[in-house]
mmCIF file of C-alpha atoms in Angstrom:
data_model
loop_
_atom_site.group_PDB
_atom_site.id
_atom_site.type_symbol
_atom_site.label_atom_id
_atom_site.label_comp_id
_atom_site.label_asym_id
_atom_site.label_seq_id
_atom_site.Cartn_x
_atom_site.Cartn_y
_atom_site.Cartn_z
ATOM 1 C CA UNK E 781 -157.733 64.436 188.250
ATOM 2 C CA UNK E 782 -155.357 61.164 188.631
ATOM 3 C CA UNK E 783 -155.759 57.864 189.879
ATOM 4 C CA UNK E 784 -153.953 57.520 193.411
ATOM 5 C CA UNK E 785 -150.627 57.256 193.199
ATOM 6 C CA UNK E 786 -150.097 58.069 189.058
ATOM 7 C CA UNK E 787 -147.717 60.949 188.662
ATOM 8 C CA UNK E 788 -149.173 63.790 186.814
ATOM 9 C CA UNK E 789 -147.535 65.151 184.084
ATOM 10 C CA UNK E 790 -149.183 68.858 182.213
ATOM 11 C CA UNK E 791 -148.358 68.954 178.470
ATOM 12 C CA UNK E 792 -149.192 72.843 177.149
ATOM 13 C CA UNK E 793 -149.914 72.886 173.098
ATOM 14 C CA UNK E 794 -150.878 69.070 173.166
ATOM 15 C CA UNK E 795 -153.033 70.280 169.940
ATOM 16 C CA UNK E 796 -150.494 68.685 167.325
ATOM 17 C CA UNK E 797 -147.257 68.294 166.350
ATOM 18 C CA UNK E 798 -144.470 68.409 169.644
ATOM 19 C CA UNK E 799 -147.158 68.847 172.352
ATOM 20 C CA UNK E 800 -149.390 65.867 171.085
ATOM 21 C CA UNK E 801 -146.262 63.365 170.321
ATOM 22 C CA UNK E 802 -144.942 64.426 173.868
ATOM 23 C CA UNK E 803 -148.411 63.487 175.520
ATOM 24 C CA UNK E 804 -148.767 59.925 173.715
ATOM 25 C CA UNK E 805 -145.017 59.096 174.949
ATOM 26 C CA UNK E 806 -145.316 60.466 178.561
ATOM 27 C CA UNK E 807 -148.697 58.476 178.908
ATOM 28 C CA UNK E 808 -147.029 55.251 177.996
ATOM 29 C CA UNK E 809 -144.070 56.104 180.235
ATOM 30 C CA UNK E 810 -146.778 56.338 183.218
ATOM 31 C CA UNK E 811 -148.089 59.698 183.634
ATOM 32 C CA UNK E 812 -151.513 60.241 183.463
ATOM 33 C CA UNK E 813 -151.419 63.473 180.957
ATOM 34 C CA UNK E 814 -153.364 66.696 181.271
ATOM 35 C CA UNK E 815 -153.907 67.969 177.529
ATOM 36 C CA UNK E 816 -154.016 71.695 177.525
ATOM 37 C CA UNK E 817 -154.843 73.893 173.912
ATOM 38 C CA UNK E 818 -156.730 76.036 172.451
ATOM 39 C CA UNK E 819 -158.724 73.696 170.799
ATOM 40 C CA UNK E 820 -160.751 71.586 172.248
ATOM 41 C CA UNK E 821 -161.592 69.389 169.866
ATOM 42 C CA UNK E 822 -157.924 67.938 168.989
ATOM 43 C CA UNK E 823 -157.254 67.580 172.290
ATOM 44 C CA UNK E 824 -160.464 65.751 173.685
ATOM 45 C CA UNK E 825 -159.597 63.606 171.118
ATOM 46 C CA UNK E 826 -156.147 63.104 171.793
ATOM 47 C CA UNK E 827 -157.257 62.312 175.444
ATOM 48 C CA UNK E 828 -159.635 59.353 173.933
ATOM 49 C CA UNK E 829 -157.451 57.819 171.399
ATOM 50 C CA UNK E 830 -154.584 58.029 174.775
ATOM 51 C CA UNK E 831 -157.435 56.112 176.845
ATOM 52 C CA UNK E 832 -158.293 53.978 174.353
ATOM 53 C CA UNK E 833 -154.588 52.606 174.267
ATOM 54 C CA UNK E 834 -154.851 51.566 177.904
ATOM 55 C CA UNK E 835 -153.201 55.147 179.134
ATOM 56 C CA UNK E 836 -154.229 57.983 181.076
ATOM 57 C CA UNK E 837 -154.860 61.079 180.295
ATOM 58 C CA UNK E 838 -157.322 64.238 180.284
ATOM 59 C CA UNK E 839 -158.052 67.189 178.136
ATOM 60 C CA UNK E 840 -158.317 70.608 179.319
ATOM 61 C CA UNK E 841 -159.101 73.507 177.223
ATOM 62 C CA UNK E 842 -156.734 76.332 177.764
ATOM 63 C CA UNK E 843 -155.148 79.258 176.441
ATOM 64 C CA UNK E 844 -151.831 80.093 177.825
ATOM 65 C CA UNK E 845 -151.561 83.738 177.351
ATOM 66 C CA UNK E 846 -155.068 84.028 179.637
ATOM 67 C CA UNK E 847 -153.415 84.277 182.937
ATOM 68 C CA UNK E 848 -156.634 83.818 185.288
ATOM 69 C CA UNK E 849 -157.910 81.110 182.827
ATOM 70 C CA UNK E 850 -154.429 79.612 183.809
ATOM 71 C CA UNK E 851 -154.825 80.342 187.478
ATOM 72 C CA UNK E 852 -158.439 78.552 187.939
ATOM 73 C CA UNK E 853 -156.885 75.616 185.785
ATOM 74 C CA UNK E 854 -153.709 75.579 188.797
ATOM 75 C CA UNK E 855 -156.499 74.961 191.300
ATOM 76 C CA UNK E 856 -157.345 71.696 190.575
ATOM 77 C CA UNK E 857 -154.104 70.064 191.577
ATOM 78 C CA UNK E 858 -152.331 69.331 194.612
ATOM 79 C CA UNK E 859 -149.280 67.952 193.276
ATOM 80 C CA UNK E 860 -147.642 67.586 189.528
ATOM 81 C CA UNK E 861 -144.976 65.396 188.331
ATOM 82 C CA UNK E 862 -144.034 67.122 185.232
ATOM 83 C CA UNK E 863 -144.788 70.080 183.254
ATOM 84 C CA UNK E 864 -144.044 70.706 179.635
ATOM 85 C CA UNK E 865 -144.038 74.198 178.592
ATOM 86 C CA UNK E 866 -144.679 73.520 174.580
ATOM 87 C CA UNK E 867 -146.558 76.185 173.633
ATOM 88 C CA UNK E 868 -145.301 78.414 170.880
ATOM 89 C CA UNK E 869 -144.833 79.279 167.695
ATOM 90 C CA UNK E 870 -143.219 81.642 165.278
ATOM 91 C CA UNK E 871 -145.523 84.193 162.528
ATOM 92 C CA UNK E 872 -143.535 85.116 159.438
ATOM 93 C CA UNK E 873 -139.823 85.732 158.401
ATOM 94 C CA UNK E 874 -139.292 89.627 157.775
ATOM 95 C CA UNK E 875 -135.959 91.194 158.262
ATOM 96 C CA UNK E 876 -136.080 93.730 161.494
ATOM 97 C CA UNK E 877 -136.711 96.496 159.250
ATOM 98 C CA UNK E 878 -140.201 95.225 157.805
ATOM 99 C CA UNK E 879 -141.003 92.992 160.490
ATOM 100 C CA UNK E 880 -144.766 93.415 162.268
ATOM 101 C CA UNK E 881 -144.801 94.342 165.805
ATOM 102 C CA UNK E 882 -148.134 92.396 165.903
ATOM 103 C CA UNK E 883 -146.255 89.245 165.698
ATOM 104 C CA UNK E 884 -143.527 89.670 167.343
ATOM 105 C CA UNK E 885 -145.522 90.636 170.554
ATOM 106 C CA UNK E 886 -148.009 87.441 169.780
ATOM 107 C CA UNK E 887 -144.625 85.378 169.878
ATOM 108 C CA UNK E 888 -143.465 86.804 172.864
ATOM 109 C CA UNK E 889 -146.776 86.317 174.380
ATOM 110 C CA UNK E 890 -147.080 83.171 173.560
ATOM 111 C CA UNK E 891 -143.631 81.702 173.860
ATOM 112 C CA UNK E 892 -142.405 83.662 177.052
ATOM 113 C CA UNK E 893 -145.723 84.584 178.735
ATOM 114 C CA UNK E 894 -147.242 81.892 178.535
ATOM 115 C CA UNK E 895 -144.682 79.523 179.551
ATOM 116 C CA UNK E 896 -144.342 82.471 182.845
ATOM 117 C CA UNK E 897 -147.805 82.134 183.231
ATOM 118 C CA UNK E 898 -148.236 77.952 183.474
ATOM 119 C CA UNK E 899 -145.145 77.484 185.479
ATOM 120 C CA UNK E 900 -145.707 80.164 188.138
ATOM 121 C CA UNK E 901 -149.338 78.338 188.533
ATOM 122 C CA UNK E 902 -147.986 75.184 189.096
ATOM 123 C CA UNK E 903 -144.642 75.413 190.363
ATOM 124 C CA UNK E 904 -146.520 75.164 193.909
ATOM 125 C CA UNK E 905 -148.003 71.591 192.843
ATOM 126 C CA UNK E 906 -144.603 71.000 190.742
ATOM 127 C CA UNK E 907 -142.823 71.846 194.600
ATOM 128 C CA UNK E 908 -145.521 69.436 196.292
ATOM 129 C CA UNK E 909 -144.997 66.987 194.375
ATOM 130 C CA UNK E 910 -141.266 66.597 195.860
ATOM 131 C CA UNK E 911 -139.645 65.664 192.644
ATOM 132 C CA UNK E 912 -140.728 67.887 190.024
ATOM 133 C CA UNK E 913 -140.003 68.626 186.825
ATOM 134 C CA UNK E 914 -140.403 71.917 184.659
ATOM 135 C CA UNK E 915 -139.448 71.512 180.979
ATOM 136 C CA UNK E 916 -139.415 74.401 178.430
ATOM 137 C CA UNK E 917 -139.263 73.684 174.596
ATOM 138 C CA UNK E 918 -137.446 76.250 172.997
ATOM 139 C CA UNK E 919 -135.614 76.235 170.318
ATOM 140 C CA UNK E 920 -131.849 76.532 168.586
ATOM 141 C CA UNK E 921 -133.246 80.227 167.310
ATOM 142 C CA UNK E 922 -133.053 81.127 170.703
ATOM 143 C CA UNK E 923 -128.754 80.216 170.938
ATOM 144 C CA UNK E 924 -128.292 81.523 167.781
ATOM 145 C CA UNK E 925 -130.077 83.951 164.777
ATOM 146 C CA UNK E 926 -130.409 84.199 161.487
ATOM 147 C CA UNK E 927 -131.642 86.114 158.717
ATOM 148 C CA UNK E 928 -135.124 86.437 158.739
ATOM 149 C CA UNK E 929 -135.865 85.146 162.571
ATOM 150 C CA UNK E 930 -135.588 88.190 164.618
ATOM 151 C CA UNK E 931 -138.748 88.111 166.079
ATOM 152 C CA UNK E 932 -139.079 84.513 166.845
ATOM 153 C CA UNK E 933 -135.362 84.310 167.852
ATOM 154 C CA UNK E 934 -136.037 87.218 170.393
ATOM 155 C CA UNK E 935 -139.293 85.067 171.669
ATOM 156 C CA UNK E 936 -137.218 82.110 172.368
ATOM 157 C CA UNK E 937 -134.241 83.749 173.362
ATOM 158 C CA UNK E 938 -136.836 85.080 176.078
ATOM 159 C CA UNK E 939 -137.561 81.283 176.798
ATOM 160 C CA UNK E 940 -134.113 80.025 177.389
ATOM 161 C CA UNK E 941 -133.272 82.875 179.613
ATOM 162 C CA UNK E 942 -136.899 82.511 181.835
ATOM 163 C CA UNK E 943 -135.118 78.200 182.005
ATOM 164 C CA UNK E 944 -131.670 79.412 183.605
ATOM 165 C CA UNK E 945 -132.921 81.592 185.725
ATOM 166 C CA UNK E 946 -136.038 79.527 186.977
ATOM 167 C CA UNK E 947 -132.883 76.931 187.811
ATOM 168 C CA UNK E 948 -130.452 79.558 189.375
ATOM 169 C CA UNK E 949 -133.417 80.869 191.431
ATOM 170 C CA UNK E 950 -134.932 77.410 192.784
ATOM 171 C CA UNK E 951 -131.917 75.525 193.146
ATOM 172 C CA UNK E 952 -132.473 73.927 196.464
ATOM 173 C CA UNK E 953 -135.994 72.711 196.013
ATOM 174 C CA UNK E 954 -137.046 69.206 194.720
ATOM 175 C CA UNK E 955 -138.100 70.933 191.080
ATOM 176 C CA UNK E 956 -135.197 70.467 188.096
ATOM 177 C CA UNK E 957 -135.665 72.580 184.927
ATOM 178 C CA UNK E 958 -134.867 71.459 181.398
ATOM 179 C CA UNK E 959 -134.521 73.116 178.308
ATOM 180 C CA UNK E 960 -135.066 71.067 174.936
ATOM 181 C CA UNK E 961 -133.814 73.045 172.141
ATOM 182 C CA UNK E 962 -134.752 71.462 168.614
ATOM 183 C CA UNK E 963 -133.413 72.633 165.576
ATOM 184 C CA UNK E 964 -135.259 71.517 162.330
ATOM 185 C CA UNK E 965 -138.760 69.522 162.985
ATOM 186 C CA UNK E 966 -140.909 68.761 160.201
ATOM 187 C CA UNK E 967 -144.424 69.001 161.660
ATOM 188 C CA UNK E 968 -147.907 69.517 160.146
ATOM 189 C CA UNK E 969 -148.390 73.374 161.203
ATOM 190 C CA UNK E 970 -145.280 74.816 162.740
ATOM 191 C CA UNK E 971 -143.977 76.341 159.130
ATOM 192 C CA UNK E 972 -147.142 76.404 157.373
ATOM 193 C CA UNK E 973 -148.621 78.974 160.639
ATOM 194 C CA UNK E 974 -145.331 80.886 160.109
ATOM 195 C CA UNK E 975 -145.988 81.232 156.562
ATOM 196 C CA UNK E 976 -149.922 82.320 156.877
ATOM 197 C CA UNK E 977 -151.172 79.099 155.425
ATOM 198 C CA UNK E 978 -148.946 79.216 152.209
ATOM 199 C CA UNK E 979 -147.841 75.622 151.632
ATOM 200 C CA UNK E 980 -145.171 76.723 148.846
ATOM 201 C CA UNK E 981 -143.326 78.582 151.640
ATOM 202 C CA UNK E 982 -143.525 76.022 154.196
ATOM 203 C CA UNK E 983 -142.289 73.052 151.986
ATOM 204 C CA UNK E 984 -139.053 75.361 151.293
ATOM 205 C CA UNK E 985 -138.031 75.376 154.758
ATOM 206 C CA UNK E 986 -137.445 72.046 154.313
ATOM 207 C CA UNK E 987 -136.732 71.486 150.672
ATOM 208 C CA UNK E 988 -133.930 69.005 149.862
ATOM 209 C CA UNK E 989 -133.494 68.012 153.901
ATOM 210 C CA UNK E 990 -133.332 64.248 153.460
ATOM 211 C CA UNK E 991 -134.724 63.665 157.394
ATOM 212 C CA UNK E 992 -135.604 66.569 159.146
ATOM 213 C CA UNK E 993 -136.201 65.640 162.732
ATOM 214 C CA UNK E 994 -139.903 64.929 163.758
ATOM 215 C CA UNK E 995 -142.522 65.423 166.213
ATOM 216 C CA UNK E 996 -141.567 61.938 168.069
ATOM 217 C CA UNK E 997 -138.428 62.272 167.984
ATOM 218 C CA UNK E 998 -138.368 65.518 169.619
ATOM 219 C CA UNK E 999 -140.697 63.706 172.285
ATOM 220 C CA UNK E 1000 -138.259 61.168 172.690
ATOM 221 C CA UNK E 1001 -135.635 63.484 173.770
ATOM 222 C CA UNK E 1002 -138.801 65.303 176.529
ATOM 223 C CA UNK E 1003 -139.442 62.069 177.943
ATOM 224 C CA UNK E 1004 -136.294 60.757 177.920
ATOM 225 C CA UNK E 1005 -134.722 64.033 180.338
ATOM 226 C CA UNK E 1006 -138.264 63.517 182.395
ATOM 227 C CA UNK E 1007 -137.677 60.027 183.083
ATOM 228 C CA UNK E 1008 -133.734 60.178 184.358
ATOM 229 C CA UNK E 1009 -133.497 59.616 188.300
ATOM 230 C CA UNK E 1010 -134.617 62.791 189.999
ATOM 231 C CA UNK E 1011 -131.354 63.830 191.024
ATOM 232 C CA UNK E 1012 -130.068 63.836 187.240
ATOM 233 C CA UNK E 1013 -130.774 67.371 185.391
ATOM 234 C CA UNK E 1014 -130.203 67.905 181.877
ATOM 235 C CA UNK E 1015 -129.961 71.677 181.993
ATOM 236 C CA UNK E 1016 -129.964 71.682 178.129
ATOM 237 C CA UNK E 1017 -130.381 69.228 175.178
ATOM 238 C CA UNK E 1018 -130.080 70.724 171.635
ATOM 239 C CA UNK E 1019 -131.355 68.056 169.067
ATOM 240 C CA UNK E 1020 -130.818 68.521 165.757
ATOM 241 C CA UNK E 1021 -131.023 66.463 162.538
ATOM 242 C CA UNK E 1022 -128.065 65.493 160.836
ATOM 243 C CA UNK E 1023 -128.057 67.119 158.047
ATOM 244 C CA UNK E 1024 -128.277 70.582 160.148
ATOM 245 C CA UNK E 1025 -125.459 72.026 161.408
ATOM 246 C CA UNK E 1026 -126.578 75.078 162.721
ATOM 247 C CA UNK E 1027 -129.279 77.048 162.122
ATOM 248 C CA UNK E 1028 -127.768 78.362 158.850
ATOM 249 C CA UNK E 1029 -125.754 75.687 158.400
ATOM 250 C CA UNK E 1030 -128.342 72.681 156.269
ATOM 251 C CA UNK E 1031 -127.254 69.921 153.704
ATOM 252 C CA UNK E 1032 -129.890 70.086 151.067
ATOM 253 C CA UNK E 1033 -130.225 67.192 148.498
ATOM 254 C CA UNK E 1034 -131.133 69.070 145.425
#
């Protein structure tokens, strides 16, 4: 799946938003860039407009939570550069006493499960590779709560934990692990999926922020950490915007 001698790099939820911004920059950084999503259809068509700029890269249709769909995709590498665990998400904002078990088990599937699933498959190739390179996208829910997050704060929280352990537990080999942590991204679907679809709810989340971060810039930080000399690990690197604070914490121009 890569020319001889191109490093590989895997990019999970390469759909939209984080995933897709990530793949574009690692592809002009030098990787040639496995797309993997649920849909097909974004993705293949990442892959072509990535190709068409004079980059590399592939599309592979994939659902994370599907472990053996995850295992037969593992079998067609030998070695990978880079992997970036990006697929997530978070479903609705109900306090712990309403809150819908349904979605908190989809996020936990989705954000700790999967990201269990896709580096266990390839941390063999990642090993092979001799300098390889696990990232995991979580988030600042997952250092900190808030009102209203329980459920996607517990998902991530499960995400940070499955990064510092992977580190404490391979420390020795030539894989690092990073954790990205961004705080407030303005992207297409993130808060519109939270919210079901309702656009009214989304735009609040966001509502008087001046410059919330974005999907590049998020990717900048990814590709940034992937890129250091292999010998440099950024454990953790919480990006913000600069009108957030904290999580609670958000200048709003109103």
């Amino acid at each position: 799946m890569t020319a001889a001698g191109t490093p590989i790099a895997v990019v999970t939820g390469a759909s939209s938003g984080i995933g897709a911004a990530t793949a574009r920059q690692l592809a002009a950084a030098g990787y040639r860039v496995v797309l993997t999503a649920r849909r097909k259809d974004r993705i293949e068509a990442l892959a072509a407009e990535i190709n068409d700029a004079g980059h590399q890269a592939t599309a592979y249709a994939l659902d994370v939570t599907d472990r053996e769909a995850v295992r037969t995709f593992a079998t067609a590498f030998r070695t990978i550069a880079v992997l970036v665990n990006n697929a997530g998400g978070a479903l609705g904002a109900d306090p712990v006493a309403t809150g819908d078990p349904d979605d908190w088990r989809q996020m936990y599937e989705v954000n700790v499960i999967g990201t269990l699933n896709v580096t266990q498959a390839l941390l063999p190739a990642l090993t092979a590779s001799g300098d390889g390179t696990v990232v995991i996208v979580s988030s600042t829910a997952g250092h900190s709560t808030y009102e209203g997050g329980a459920g996607y704060v517990a998902a991530k929280n499960g995400a940070r934990v499955l990064a510092e352990t992977l580190r404490l537990e391979i420390v020795g080999t030539p894989v690092r692990v990073i954790e990205i942590a961004p705080g407030m991204v303005k992207t297409d679907e993130f808060a519109t999926t939270r919210f079901r679809g309702d656009t009214d709810k989304a735009a609040k989340v966001y509502e008087g922020v001046a410059e919330p971060l974005t999907a590049d810039d998020v990717a900048d930080t990814i590709t940034w950490a992937c890129t250091r000399p292999p010998h440099v690990n950024i454990d953790l690197l919480v990006v913000r915007p600069r009108a957030q604070a904290s999580n609670t914490k958000v200048h709003r121009e109103l």
